[in-house]
Amino acid sequence: MSVVKSDELLKIEKLILYFKTTKGVVQAVDGVDFELGTNRAVVILGESGCGKTSLSKALLRILPRNVEEYSGKVTLQGTDVMTLTDEEYRQNVRWVGISLVPQAAMNALNPVIKVGEQVAEPAMLHLGLNKVEALGLVHKMFQHVGVPADFVERYPFELSGGMRQRVAIAMALVTSPNLIVLDEPTSALDLLTQANIMNVLKRIKRELGTSFILITHDIATSSELADEVAIMYAGQIVETGDAKDFFPAPLHPYSQMLMASVPRLRSESDPIFITGQPPSLMNPPSGCRFAARCPFRFEKCNQEPPVFQKGNRKVKCWLHQ
Amino acid sequence: MMTEIQEAKKMSTKIKEKHEVLLSIRDLHVWYELRRFGFGLAGHVKAVDGVSFELEAGETVAVVGESGCGKSTLMKTILGINIPTAGELIFEGKNLAKLTSNELQKYRFEIGYVQQDPYAALPPFMSIQQILEEPLLISGVKDKDERLERIHKIMSEVKLHPVDDFIHKFPHMLSGGQQQRVVIARAMILEPNLIVADEPVSMLDASVRVEILKLLRALQEKHKLTVIYITHDLSTVKYFSARIFVMYAGNLVEKSETRRLLENPLHPYTMALLAATSDPDAANAETFKDIPPGEPPSLVNPPKGCRFHPRCAKMIQGVCDEKEPIEFEPEPNHFVACWLYQP
Ligand SMILES: Nc1ncnc2c1ncn2[C@@H]1O[C@H](COP(=O)(O)OP(=O)(O)OP(=O)(O)O)[C@@H](O)[C@H]1O
Ligand SMILES: Nc1ncnc2c1ncn2[C@@H]1O[C@H](COP(=O)(O)OP(=O)(O)OP(=O)(O)O)[C@@H](O)[C@H]1O
Ligand code: SF4
Ligand SMILES: [Mg+2]
Ligand SMILES: [Mg+2]
C-alpha cells in the first residue's frame, strides 16, 4: 500500500550520487526515496559522513567534478526535474522552485558586498526585478527573519554570526521558492541564537507556507521544526515517518539507539552509545548496513532489507517484515 | 530568615573546611590588550572580569556559557598560560603569581588539558606513541621502558585497545572519537590532580559524545580527579558535574549544585539557557520559544550595571542599568549575581 499525498510537492525516487576518488567509488547517496507535501518540514538526521550534504547537492544539482554516477527521479510539483538540461534547471528550478542554505552559509557571504545587495541579487536574476524593486523585497524578507532594516547597508563582517545566518536564510527566501533546503543551519551558532533561528523558521513556515528539508545531526533541535523525520545511515534512508510517531517510538534499531544517545534535560534517562563505526561508503556491506552494530541482527540481515511500510511509516529492516 | 541563611552559610563553610581546597580563585580579572594599528592601546577585552570560586579535591564542576563569554580564557589562566590582570589563583595553597618559572613548569604538569577540537589538538606527523611520550620526556622520565609502560597503561585506560594496533598509528588514521581518546590519554599521562576539559565533545557525533563523556566520568571516579568541564550544552551537565557555574560576558552569574540549578534556576540568563535547550519532542514544533532578543555584549565596553540588562525582561530601571549586581545567596550554596534577589 502506498500513501499518496494529495498536496505532494516533492517526490524523490532511487536518487544516487557516487563520487570517483583515487581509492575507489564513494557511494554517498545510494538509492534515496522520500516524499514531501506542501507546507511540511522533513528533517534528515544522521551521523557525520552519512551523506546528508551530498543528498542536498544531488537535490539541487550542485555537483562536484568527480561524479561517478548521478541518477534517479526527482519530481517537483509534477515536473520530472532530472530530465531538464542544466540551463533549464537553472532557469526554472534553482531559486524559484528550491533554494539552499548551504552548510556554513553565514561564512560564505561575499565580504566586499553589502548584505542587502547580496540578498537582492537572486531576486534580480531570477524574478527579473530592478534594483529598487529587489531592495524593497529584501526589506520584507529581513522583517521575516528578524534583521533590522538598516542592516541592508552593512557588510558581512559588521554582523554577528546569528545575523549573518538570518541574512543567508533571507537570501534563500527572496525568490519565494516553495521548498528551502537547510544544511546544518544552526550548528555553528550559540544556544540562544539557535533557538531564535528555529523560531524564525517556524514563523516563515506559518506565514509563507514554505516547505523545508532540514539537514542536521542535532536531534533535539530538529524537533523544533519537524513534521516528518528521515533517518539516514551510510548513504541510505533507513526510516521515515511523522515526527509525532517517530520521536516517542522509533522503529529501526539504528534510530532507536540514536534517539537513546541523546542526553535529555528534562528526564533522568541515562544516554547510551552505539559501539563501532558506520561502514565505509566505498565498500558498504551487501546486507543491512547497520548489521555489524545491531544488537538484533539475525541470518536474514546478510541480505539487503527492502523498505517495509507500516501504516504511514517506512522502515528498512527485516524485523519489520 | 536572614539569620537562618547566615547560619546555613556558616554551616556550609564549616563543612567546607573539612575538605581539601584544591583551587581557589579570588576576584580574577583577565584582560586582553586591544591595539589598533597606528593608535596604540585602544582598550581592553575584559574576557574574565571578577570571577571567584573554590574547588575541592575530587569535585566535578561545569562552566556553562555561550561563545566568547570567557570560558577558555578562564581555563587558560588556570592552566598558567594566561597571566591574570588582577586577582589571585591559589593552587594547593600556593599563589600562582609567586611561583618561580621552575615551579610554574611543575604546576602545569599537575593539570591535564583536554582541548575542544581533537583534529587541531594532535600534531599530524607524530605517531600516538610519540604524542604520548612527549609529556613524559619533558617532565623528565628518563627510562625508556618506564615511558612505554606508562603509555601502554594509559592507552588501555582510555580503551584504545588492542594497544599494539593503535600505538604506531597517526592521528588521521583514527576516528574523531579515537582521536579524542588520545587527547584524553595525553592529558592524563602525567597523573594530574585536575583535568580541564574544554568542550571535549562538541565536535563529535551524538553517540560518540556519550561514549567519551562516560569515559571521562569513569576516569574521574577511578582516580578521584577534580574536573572542570566546559560546555555550552546544558543537557549533558547533570551526567557529569555535581556543581555548575553559569558564565555571561566575563562574569559567573550563577553558581549552584547542578540539580538544584536545573530545578530552580535563579538568574534570568540561566532561565533563558534552559528554555533554549530542547529535548527531542514532536510537540516542540507547535510552539515558539520565549528567548531574549539580541546578542551578548562587547567585552571592550560592556553595558553599565548588569551586563545582561539590555536583554533582560525583568530588568529593574534605575538599578540594573546603573549598579553592577553583587552576589546574593537566596538559598544555601546557591549564588546569583542579580538584583532581583537583593534581600
Ligand atoms: N566531492 C567528493 N568526492 C569524494 N568524496 C566525497 C565528496 N563529497 C563528499 N564525499 C564523501 O562522501 C561521504 C558523505 O559526505 P557528506 O558531506 O555528504 O556527509 P554529511 O552527512 O553531510 O556529513 P557532515 O555531518 O559531517 O556534514 C563522506 O564519506 C565524504 O567524505
Ligand atoms: N588572545 C586574545 N586576544 C584578544 N582577545 C581575545 C584573545 N583570546 C580571546 N579573546 C577574546 O576574549 C573573549 C573571550 O574569549 P574566550 O575564548 O575566553 O571565550 P569562550 O567562552 O571560550 O568562547 P568559545 O565558546 O567560542 O570557545 C572573546 O571576546 C575573544 O574574542
Ligand atoms: S540584575 Fe537586573 S538586568 Fe541583571 S539579570 Fe537581574 S533582573 Fe535582569
Ligand atoms: Mg554535511
Ligand atoms: Mg572556548
Short mmCIF file of C-alpha atoms in Angstrom, two decimals, chain A residues 108-265:
data_model
loop_
_atom_site.label_atom_id
_atom_site.label_comp_id
_atom_site.label_asym_id
_atom_site.label_seq_id
_atom_site.Cartn_x
_atom_site.Cartn_y
_atom_site.Cartn_z
CA ALA A 108 30.12 32.17 2.68
CA LEU A 109 28.71 35.67 2.16
CA ASN A 110 30.80 37.90 -0.09
CA PRO A 111 32.89 40.07 2.27
CA VAL A 112 33.05 43.13 -0.01
CA ILE A 113 29.37 43.48 -0.97
CA LYS A 114 26.70 44.96 1.30
CA VAL A 115 24.38 42.24 2.59
CA GLY A 116 21.27 43.99 1.22
CA GLU A 117 22.68 43.84 -2.30
CA GLN A 118 23.68 40.19 -1.90
CA VAL A 119 20.15 39.25 -0.91
CA ALA A 120 18.71 41.35 -3.76
CA GLU A 121 20.82 39.62 -6.40
CA PRO A 122 18.86 36.36 -6.79
CA ALA A 123 15.63 38.41 -6.93
CA MET A 124 17.04 40.49 -9.80
CA LEU A 125 18.45 37.49 -11.65
CA HIS A 126 15.58 35.06 -11.21
CA LEU A 127 12.49 37.23 -10.79
CA GLY A 128 13.57 39.91 -13.28
CA LEU A 129 13.17 42.74 -10.77
CA ASN A 130 15.09 46.00 -11.00
CA LYS A 131 17.33 47.01 -8.12
CA VAL A 132 14.79 49.25 -6.37
CA GLU A 133 12.09 46.57 -6.52
CA ALA A 134 14.51 43.91 -5.35
CA LEU A 135 15.67 46.01 -2.40
CA GLY A 136 12.03 46.55 -1.47
CA LEU A 137 11.64 42.77 -1.34
CA VAL A 138 14.83 42.47 0.72
CA HIS A 139 13.30 44.76 3.36
CA LYS A 140 10.29 42.45 3.56
CA MET A 141 12.50 39.36 3.87
CA PHE A 142 14.63 40.99 6.57
CA GLN A 143 11.43 41.56 8.52
CA HIS A 144 10.52 37.88 8.24
CA VAL A 145 13.90 36.72 9.51
CA GLY A 146 14.33 39.45 12.13
CA VAL A 147 17.18 41.51 10.68
CA PRO A 148 16.85 45.28 11.35
CA ALA A 149 16.04 47.17 8.12
CA ASP A 150 19.12 49.41 8.24
CA PHE A 151 21.38 46.34 8.12
CA VAL A 152 20.95 46.26 4.32
CA GLU A 153 23.76 48.82 4.21
CA ARG A 154 26.15 46.69 6.24
CA TYR A 155 28.98 44.38 5.20
CA PRO A 156 29.08 40.79 6.49
CA PHE A 157 31.96 41.47 8.92
CA GLU A 158 29.79 44.07 10.64
CA LEU A 159 27.23 41.41 11.61
CA SER A 160 27.26 38.70 14.28
CA GLY A 161 27.15 35.04 13.25
CA GLY A 162 23.46 34.82 14.10
CA MET A 163 22.62 37.88 12.00
CA ARG A 164 24.67 36.55 9.05
CA GLN A 165 22.79 33.26 9.23
CA ARG A 166 19.49 35.18 9.13
CA VAL A 167 20.76 37.02 6.06
CA ALA A 168 21.61 33.68 4.40
CA ILE A 169 18.06 32.49 5.13
CA ALA A 170 16.62 35.74 3.74
CA MET A 171 18.61 35.13 0.55
CA ALA A 172 17.09 31.66 0.13
CA LEU A 173 13.66 33.15 0.76
CA VAL A 174 13.75 36.17 -1.52
CA THR A 175 12.76 34.28 -4.69
CA SER A 176 9.73 32.78 -2.86
CA PRO A 177 10.57 29.12 -3.52
CA ASN A 178 8.11 26.52 -2.28
CA LEU A 179 10.93 24.48 -0.81
CA ILE A 180 14.04 25.51 1.12
CA VAL A 181 16.84 23.05 1.92
CA LEU A 182 18.81 23.98 5.04
CA ASP A 183 22.12 22.16 5.68
CA GLU A 184 23.06 22.39 9.38
CA PRO A 185 21.62 25.89 9.74
CA THR A 186 22.26 26.22 13.47
CA SER A 187 25.22 24.02 14.29
CA ALA A 188 27.81 26.82 14.44
CA LEU A 189 25.58 29.12 16.48
CA ASP A 190 25.09 29.76 20.16
CA LEU A 191 22.24 28.25 22.09
CA LEU A 192 20.04 31.34 22.32
CA THR A 193 20.77 32.24 18.69
CA GLN A 194 19.89 28.69 17.63
CA ALA A 195 16.57 28.93 19.40
CA ASN A 196 15.90 32.31 17.80
CA ILE A 197 16.69 30.93 14.31
CA MET A 198 14.35 27.97 14.88
CA ASN A 199 11.63 30.49 15.84
CA VAL A 200 12.32 32.33 12.57
CA LEU A 201 11.96 29.13 10.51
CA LYS A 202 8.70 28.23 12.26
CA ARG A 203 7.34 31.71 11.58
CA ILE A 204 8.29 31.54 7.88
CA LYS A 205 6.60 28.17 7.61
CA ARG A 206 3.38 29.55 9.10
CA GLU A 207 3.35 32.90 7.34
CA LEU A 208 4.60 31.93 3.88
CA GLY A 209 3.55 28.28 3.62
CA THR A 210 7.09 27.21 2.70
CA SER A 211 8.23 23.57 2.91
CA PHE A 212 11.60 22.69 4.44
CA ILE A 213 14.18 19.96 4.23
CA LEU A 214 16.27 20.44 7.35
CA ILE A 215 19.54 18.53 7.39
CA THR A 216 21.20 18.17 10.76
CA HIS A 217 22.83 15.90 13.29
CA ASP A 218 21.25 17.85 16.17
CA ILE A 219 18.30 15.64 17.05
CA ALA A 220 16.84 17.78 19.83
CA THR A 221 16.87 21.00 17.80
CA SER A 222 15.45 19.22 14.74
CA SER A 223 12.25 18.51 16.66
CA GLU A 224 11.60 22.25 16.75
CA LEU A 225 10.58 22.21 13.07
CA ALA A 226 9.93 18.61 12.07
CA ASP A 227 6.60 17.39 10.74
CA GLU A 228 8.39 14.34 9.39
CA VAL A 229 11.68 12.60 10.14
CA ALA A 230 14.00 10.70 7.81
CA ILE A 231 16.94 8.81 9.31
CA MET A 232 19.98 8.43 7.09
CA TYR A 233 22.63 5.78 7.64
CA ALA A 234 25.59 5.07 5.36
CA GLY A 235 24.11 6.72 2.25
CA GLN A 236 20.59 5.33 2.64
CA ILE A 237 17.35 6.39 4.31
CA VAL A 238 16.53 3.66 6.84
CA GLU A 239 13.35 5.09 8.34
CA THR A 240 10.75 7.77 7.57
CA GLY A 241 7.62 8.76 9.43
CA ASP A 242 5.69 11.57 11.08
CA ALA A 243 7.57 13.31 13.89
CA LYS A 244 4.75 12.61 16.33
CA ASP A 245 5.10 8.86 15.67
CA PHE A 246 8.85 8.81 15.35
CA PHE A 247 10.11 10.71 18.39
CA PRO A 248 8.27 8.68 21.03
CA ALA A 249 8.85 5.31 19.32
CA PRO A 250 11.44 4.98 16.54
CA LEU A 251 11.28 1.66 14.64
CA HIS A 252 14.69 0.95 13.12
CA PRO A 253 17.30 -0.34 15.60
CA TYR A 254 19.67 2.42 14.47
CA SER A 255 17.01 5.10 15.03
CA GLN A 256 16.23 3.63 18.43
CA MET A 257 19.87 3.71 19.51
CA LEU A 258 20.43 7.15 18.03
CA MET A 259 17.47 8.52 19.99
CA ALA A 260 18.66 6.77 23.14
CA SER A 261 22.04 8.50 22.79
CA VAL A 262 20.51 11.97 23.20
CA PRO A 263 21.11 13.42 26.66
CA ARG A 264 17.90 14.97 27.96
CA LEU A 265 17.49 17.96 30.18
#
